[in-house]
Amino acid sequence: LNLTINSGEIVGLAGVSGNGQRELAEAINGLRGVESGEINFFSVDLANKSSHYVISQGMGYIPEERNIEGIVPSFSIKENLILKDYEDEKFAKHHFLKNKAIGANADKLIEDYDVRCPGMMTSAGSLSGGNIQKVILAREMTRKPKFLIAVYPTRGLDLGAIEFIHRELLRIRREGIGILLISEELDEIINLSDRVAVIYKGQIQKVLPHTEANRRSLGILMAGVKDEQ
């Protein structure tokens, strides 16, 4: 598989479920081993590096399974918001957590991302799907990542949450962050992406510019036909 994504652009990855999307996202994020090749991330090879190392390099990740991989359901919202930064000096000193700073961080992000909840001590697992996704997005964005991988970021969400997620993705693109958007929703892919790559059986069939990406052209490629006869 060969794919290049630049800063400040959204590349949508279209494909029928089960064609390697999950494996690709996990390999990039250090959750799955790589047999050969490189994952070049700002001149650093991430292939077969630990997820902790990948995070430290500035990778943001919205996983496919928000309830299992995106949060710790039994942890509070404020705890979930620092899952990747609990050792940072902003939130800890000599391995002791700074509860005041953690609480202030949660208050700000709950307001900024319009997380509907009784309070920061609410267990994240009790939230609606849309609000869980907002917690994940808030955590990833506040870390100021260099790049973001978003896997099915709006699947199962209501229209209000979908619109909010889309606005945030477009906002961070304008700020110069590159995004790999993995989705089975063709309208989402077409409307948000600067370029669209189609994956079939673990291989990139073709990368189309936004102007050439439509339901027909993508559908043909998703079926495994590289060139229309």
mmCIF file of C-alpha atoms in Angstrom:
data_model
loop_
_atom_site.group_PDB
_atom_site.id
_atom_site.type_symbol
_atom_site.label_atom_id
_atom_site.label_comp_id
_atom_site.label_asym_id
_atom_site.label_seq_id
_atom_site.Cartn_x
_atom_site.Cartn_y
_atom_site.Cartn_z
ATOM 1 C CA LEU A 1 0.000 0.000 0.000
ATOM 2 C CA ASN A 2 1.316 3.445 -0.925
ATOM 3 C CA LEU A 3 -0.396 6.657 0.158
ATOM 4 C CA THR A 4 0.832 10.187 0.758
ATOM 5 C CA ILE A 5 -1.076 12.809 2.753
ATOM 6 C CA ASN A 6 0.033 16.421 3.093
ATOM 7 C CA SER A 7 -0.398 18.875 5.922
ATOM 8 C CA GLY A 8 -3.520 20.971 5.579
ATOM 9 C CA GLU A 9 -5.514 18.508 3.497
ATOM 10 C CA ILE A 10 -8.133 15.861 4.097
ATOM 11 C CA VAL A 11 -7.653 12.598 2.246
ATOM 12 C CA GLY A 12 -10.729 10.418 2.396
ATOM 13 C CA LEU A 13 -10.269 6.651 2.319
ATOM 14 C CA ALA A 14 -13.283 5.031 0.690
ATOM 15 C CA GLY A 15 -13.938 1.313 0.567
ATOM 16 C CA VAL A 16 -16.309 -1.452 1.502
ATOM 17 C CA SER A 17 -15.837 -2.524 5.119
ATOM 18 C CA GLY A 18 -13.200 -5.220 5.588
ATOM 19 C CA ASN A 19 -10.788 -4.143 2.870
ATOM 20 C CA GLY A 20 -7.957 -3.125 5.180
ATOM 21 C CA GLN A 21 -9.089 0.216 6.565
ATOM 22 C CA ARG A 22 -8.903 -0.854 10.198
ATOM 23 C CA GLU A 23 -5.560 -2.591 9.709
ATOM 24 C CA LEU A 24 -4.087 0.519 8.094
ATOM 25 C CA ALA A 25 -5.213 2.810 10.917
ATOM 26 C CA GLU A 26 -3.926 0.403 13.572
ATOM 27 C CA ALA A 27 -0.564 -0.054 11.823
ATOM 28 C CA ILE A 28 -0.009 3.698 11.642
ATOM 29 C CA ASN A 29 -0.906 4.102 15.321
ATOM 30 C CA GLY A 30 1.375 1.332 16.571
ATOM 31 C CA LEU A 31 -1.453 -1.072 17.390
ATOM 32 C CA ARG A 32 -0.603 -3.613 14.689
ATOM 33 C CA GLY A 33 2.740 -4.918 13.447
ATOM 34 C CA VAL A 34 4.107 -4.063 10.011
ATOM 35 C CA GLU A 35 5.795 -6.793 7.983
ATOM 36 C CA SER A 36 7.751 -4.447 5.710
ATOM 37 C CA GLY A 37 7.928 -0.863 4.523
ATOM 38 C CA GLU A 38 7.972 2.535 6.207
ATOM 39 C CA ILE A 39 5.425 4.846 7.748
ATOM 40 C CA ASN A 40 7.107 8.196 7.153
ATOM 41 C CA PHE A 41 5.747 10.779 9.584
ATOM 42 C CA PHE A 42 7.541 14.127 9.319
ATOM 43 C CA SER A 43 10.809 12.282 8.483
ATOM 44 C CA VAL A 44 10.348 9.785 11.358
ATOM 45 C CA ASP A 45 9.637 6.131 10.565
ATOM 46 C CA LEU A 46 6.743 4.953 12.738
ATOM 47 C CA ALA A 47 6.677 1.368 11.461
ATOM 48 C CA ASN A 48 6.550 -1.064 14.396
ATOM 49 C CA LYS A 49 6.972 1.691 16.962
ATOM 50 C CA SER A 50 4.912 1.573 20.159
ATOM 51 C CA SER A 51 1.635 3.454 20.380
ATOM 52 C CA HIS A 52 3.180 5.573 23.145
ATOM 53 C CA TYR A 53 5.967 6.616 20.765
ATOM 54 C CA VAL A 54 3.499 7.351 17.955
ATOM 55 C CA ILE A 55 1.467 9.578 20.289
ATOM 56 C CA SER A 56 4.637 11.388 21.408
ATOM 57 C CA GLN A 57 5.418 12.273 17.796
ATOM 58 C CA GLY A 58 2.140 14.169 17.446
ATOM 59 C CA MET A 59 -0.339 11.667 16.036
ATOM 60 C CA GLY A 60 -4.020 12.174 16.759
ATOM 61 C CA TYR A 61 -6.424 9.234 16.541
ATOM 62 C CA ILE A 62 -10.188 8.864 16.575
ATOM 63 C CA PRO A 63 -10.619 5.081 16.643
ATOM 64 C CA GLU A 64 -13.368 3.018 15.062
ATOM 65 C CA GLU A 65 -14.764 1.655 18.329
ATOM 66 C CA ARG A 66 -15.359 4.769 20.402
ATOM 67 C CA ASN A 67 -16.767 2.904 23.409
ATOM 68 C CA ILE A 68 -13.943 0.361 23.584
ATOM 69 C CA GLU A 69 -10.864 2.014 22.082
ATOM 70 C CA GLY A 70 -11.666 5.707 22.432
ATOM 71 C CA ILE A 71 -12.462 5.944 26.137
ATOM 72 C CA VAL A 72 -12.261 4.050 29.398
ATOM 73 C CA PRO A 73 -16.030 3.804 30.055
ATOM 74 C CA SER A 74 -15.768 3.576 33.852
ATOM 75 C CA PHE A 75 -13.466 6.616 34.089
ATOM 76 C CA SER A 76 -14.935 10.081 34.514
ATOM 77 C CA ILE A 77 -15.026 12.581 31.677
ATOM 78 C CA LYS A 78 -12.224 14.603 33.255
ATOM 79 C CA GLU A 79 -10.044 11.491 33.499
ATOM 80 C CA ASN A 80 -10.725 10.494 29.896
ATOM 81 C CA LEU A 81 -9.738 13.958 28.730
ATOM 82 C CA ILE A 82 -6.159 13.452 29.977
ATOM 83 C CA LEU A 83 -5.658 9.782 29.085
ATOM 84 C CA LYS A 84 -2.732 10.643 26.811
ATOM 85 C CA ASP A 85 -1.301 13.405 29.008
ATOM 86 C CA TYR A 86 -1.552 12.184 32.588
ATOM 87 C CA GLU A 87 2.243 12.372 32.900
ATOM 88 C CA ASP A 88 2.482 15.875 31.451
ATOM 89 C CA GLU A 89 3.719 18.521 33.880
ATOM 90 C CA LYS A 90 0.475 20.438 33.356
ATOM 91 C CA PHE A 91 -1.437 17.635 35.057
ATOM 92 C CA ALA A 92 1.074 15.874 37.293
ATOM 93 C CA LYS A 93 4.069 16.538 39.503
ATOM 94 C CA HIS A 94 6.303 13.754 40.776
ATOM 95 C CA HIS A 95 3.655 11.241 39.638
ATOM 96 C CA PHE A 96 0.907 12.961 41.658
ATOM 97 C CA LEU A 97 -2.033 14.268 39.665
ATOM 98 C CA LYS A 98 -2.930 17.955 39.851
ATOM 99 C CA ASN A 99 -6.681 17.688 40.364
ATOM 100 C CA LYS A 100 -7.308 21.427 40.114
ATOM 101 C CA ALA A 101 -5.591 21.670 36.721
ATOM 102 C CA ILE A 102 -7.310 18.498 35.480
ATOM 103 C CA GLY A 103 -10.681 19.883 36.552
ATOM 104 C CA ALA A 104 -10.047 23.257 34.886
ATOM 105 C CA ASN A 105 -9.056 21.449 31.685
ATOM 106 C CA ALA A 106 -12.272 19.414 31.784
ATOM 107 C CA ASP A 107 -14.457 22.467 32.437
ATOM 108 C CA LYS A 108 -12.996 24.280 29.432
ATOM 109 C CA LEU A 109 -13.232 21.365 27.024
ATOM 110 C CA ILE A 110 -16.760 20.415 28.082
ATOM 111 C CA GLU A 111 -17.835 23.980 27.293
ATOM 112 C CA ASP A 112 -15.769 24.404 24.122
ATOM 113 C CA TYR A 113 -16.950 21.119 22.632
ATOM 114 C CA ASP A 114 -20.506 21.315 23.950
ATOM 115 C CA VAL A 115 -20.371 17.976 25.754
ATOM 116 C CA ARG A 116 -23.852 17.408 27.183
ATOM 117 C CA CYS A 117 -23.366 15.873 30.629
ATOM 118 C CA PRO A 118 -24.320 16.368 34.293
ATOM 119 C CA GLY A 119 -20.708 17.212 35.141
ATOM 120 C CA MET A 120 -17.066 16.317 34.668
ATOM 121 C CA MET A 121 -17.281 13.447 37.166
ATOM 122 C CA THR A 122 -19.866 11.637 35.042
ATOM 123 C CA SER A 123 -18.583 8.301 33.772
ATOM 124 C CA ALA A 124 -17.779 8.614 30.074
ATOM 125 C CA GLY A 125 -19.495 5.325 29.294
ATOM 126 C CA SER A 126 -22.871 6.728 30.339
ATOM 127 C CA LEU A 127 -22.800 9.435 27.648
ATOM 128 C CA SER A 128 -24.544 9.269 24.285
ATOM 129 C CA GLY A 129 -22.474 8.272 21.262
ATOM 130 C CA GLY A 130 -22.261 11.852 20.050
ATOM 131 C CA ASN A 131 -21.018 13.145 23.386
ATOM 132 C CA ILE A 132 -18.462 10.339 23.686
ATOM 133 C CA GLN A 133 -17.155 11.339 20.274
ATOM 134 C CA LYS A 134 -16.942 14.960 21.409
ATOM 135 C CA VAL A 135 -14.885 13.894 24.440
ATOM 136 C CA ILE A 136 -12.506 11.964 22.179
ATOM 137 C CA LEU A 137 -12.258 14.845 19.718
ATOM 138 C CA ALA A 138 -11.655 17.352 22.519
ATOM 139 C CA ARG A 139 -8.864 15.213 23.964
ATOM 140 C CA GLU A 140 -7.178 14.756 20.596
ATOM 141 C CA MET A 141 -7.473 18.376 19.496
ATOM 142 C CA THR A 142 -6.291 19.943 22.739
ATOM 143 C CA ARG A 143 -3.009 18.044 22.275
ATOM 144 C CA LYS A 144 -2.413 20.031 19.050
ATOM 145 C CA PRO A 145 -1.539 17.036 16.881
ATOM 146 C CA LYS A 146 0.486 17.266 13.697
ATOM 147 C CA PHE A 147 -1.881 14.832 11.999
ATOM 148 C CA LEU A 148 -5.218 13.161 12.682
ATOM 149 C CA ILE A 149 -6.594 9.777 11.689
ATOM 150 C CA ALA A 150 -10.383 9.713 11.988
ATOM 151 C CA VAL A 151 -11.982 6.277 11.561
ATOM 152 C CA TYR A 152 -15.749 6.344 10.965
ATOM 153 C CA PRO A 153 -15.972 9.510 13.107
ATOM 154 C CA THR A 154 -19.714 10.049 12.604
ATOM 155 C CA ARG A 155 -21.036 6.494 12.442
ATOM 156 C CA GLY A 156 -24.207 6.107 14.497
ATOM 157 C CA LEU A 157 -24.414 9.778 15.482
ATOM 158 C CA ASP A 158 -27.356 12.157 15.199
ATOM 159 C CA LEU A 159 -27.363 14.996 12.684
ATOM 160 C CA GLY A 160 -26.319 17.631 15.219
ATOM 161 C CA ALA A 161 -23.263 15.659 16.323
ATOM 162 C CA ILE A 162 -22.358 14.855 12.708
ATOM 163 C CA GLU A 163 -22.449 18.534 11.765
ATOM 164 C CA PHE A 164 -20.291 19.424 14.777
ATOM 165 C CA ILE A 165 -17.664 16.785 13.926
ATOM 166 C CA HIS A 166 -17.547 17.909 10.300
ATOM 167 C CA ARG A 167 -17.033 21.546 11.307
ATOM 168 C CA GLU A 168 -14.173 20.565 13.604
ATOM 169 C CA LEU A 169 -12.453 18.492 10.914
ATOM 170 C CA LEU A 170 -12.660 21.377 8.453
ATOM 171 C CA ARG A 171 -11.426 23.814 11.096
ATOM 172 C CA ILE A 172 -8.294 21.852 11.923
ATOM 173 C CA ARG A 173 -7.595 21.346 8.234
ATOM 174 C CA ARG A 174 -7.567 25.134 7.853
ATOM 175 C CA GLU A 175 -5.046 25.241 10.688
ATOM 176 C CA GLY A 176 -2.680 23.110 8.629
ATOM 177 C CA ILE A 177 -3.322 19.677 10.118
ATOM 178 C CA GLY A 178 -3.442 16.751 7.709
ATOM 179 C CA ILE A 179 -6.313 14.294 8.134
ATOM 180 C CA LEU A 180 -6.866 10.727 6.987
ATOM 181 C CA LEU A 181 -10.650 10.333 7.014
ATOM 182 C CA ILE A 182 -11.799 6.713 6.877
ATOM 183 C CA SER A 183 -15.504 6.369 6.239
ATOM 184 C CA GLU A 184 -18.089 4.245 4.470
ATOM 185 C CA GLU A 185 -20.337 7.275 4.004
ATOM 186 C CA LEU A 186 -19.598 8.397 0.450
ATOM 187 C CA ASP A 187 -21.313 11.762 0.873
ATOM 188 C CA GLU A 188 -19.102 12.460 3.894
ATOM 189 C CA ILE A 189 -15.982 11.461 1.962
ATOM 190 C CA ILE A 190 -16.925 13.512 -1.113
ATOM 191 C CA ASN A 191 -17.993 16.634 0.795
ATOM 192 C CA LEU A 192 -15.002 16.844 3.147
ATOM 193 C CA SER A 193 -12.041 15.488 1.207
ATOM 194 C CA ASP A 194 -9.505 17.314 -0.928
ATOM 195 C CA ARG A 195 -8.512 13.972 -2.440
ATOM 196 C CA VAL A 196 -10.146 10.547 -2.206
ATOM 197 C CA ALA A 197 -8.240 7.262 -2.125
ATOM 198 C CA VAL A 198 -10.109 4.029 -2.737
ATOM 199 C CA ILE A 199 -8.939 0.872 -0.954
ATOM 200 C CA TYR A 200 -9.746 -2.626 -2.184
ATOM 201 C CA LYS A 201 -8.339 -5.830 -0.687
ATOM 202 C CA GLY A 202 -5.662 -3.893 1.160
ATOM 203 C CA GLN A 203 -4.445 -1.941 -1.855
ATOM 204 C CA ILE A 204 -5.028 1.602 -3.024
ATOM 205 C CA GLN A 205 -6.899 1.344 -6.301
ATOM 206 C CA LYS A 206 -6.603 4.999 -7.216
ATOM 207 C CA VAL A 207 -6.434 8.476 -5.704
ATOM 208 C CA LEU A 208 -8.894 10.957 -7.165
ATOM 209 C CA PRO A 209 -8.939 14.751 -6.823
ATOM 210 C CA HIS A 210 -12.075 16.165 -5.244
ATOM 211 C CA THR A 211 -13.377 17.306 -8.638
ATOM 212 C CA GLU A 212 -13.396 13.728 -9.987
ATOM 213 C CA ALA A 213 -14.790 11.998 -6.897
ATOM 214 C CA ASN A 214 -18.458 11.113 -7.176
ATOM 215 C CA ARG A 215 -20.627 8.155 -6.217
ATOM 216 C CA ARG A 216 -20.242 6.496 -9.618
ATOM 217 C CA SER A 217 -16.471 6.821 -9.936
ATOM 218 C CA LEU A 218 -15.895 5.729 -6.349
ATOM 219 C CA GLY A 219 -18.373 2.860 -6.593
ATOM 220 C CA ILE A 220 -16.583 1.390 -9.601
ATOM 221 C CA LEU A 221 -13.220 1.537 -7.843
ATOM 222 C CA MET A 222 -14.652 0.130 -4.611
ATOM 223 C CA ALA A 223 -15.828 -2.897 -6.614
ATOM 224 C CA GLY A 224 -12.232 -3.597 -7.630
ATOM 225 C CA VAL A 225 -12.345 -2.159 -11.155
ATOM 226 C CA LYS A 226 -9.325 0.107 -11.613
ATOM 227 C CA ASP A 227 -10.192 1.530 -14.992
ATOM 228 C CA GLU A 228 -13.675 1.821 -16.417
ATOM 229 C CA GLN A 229 -13.974 0.149 -19.794
#
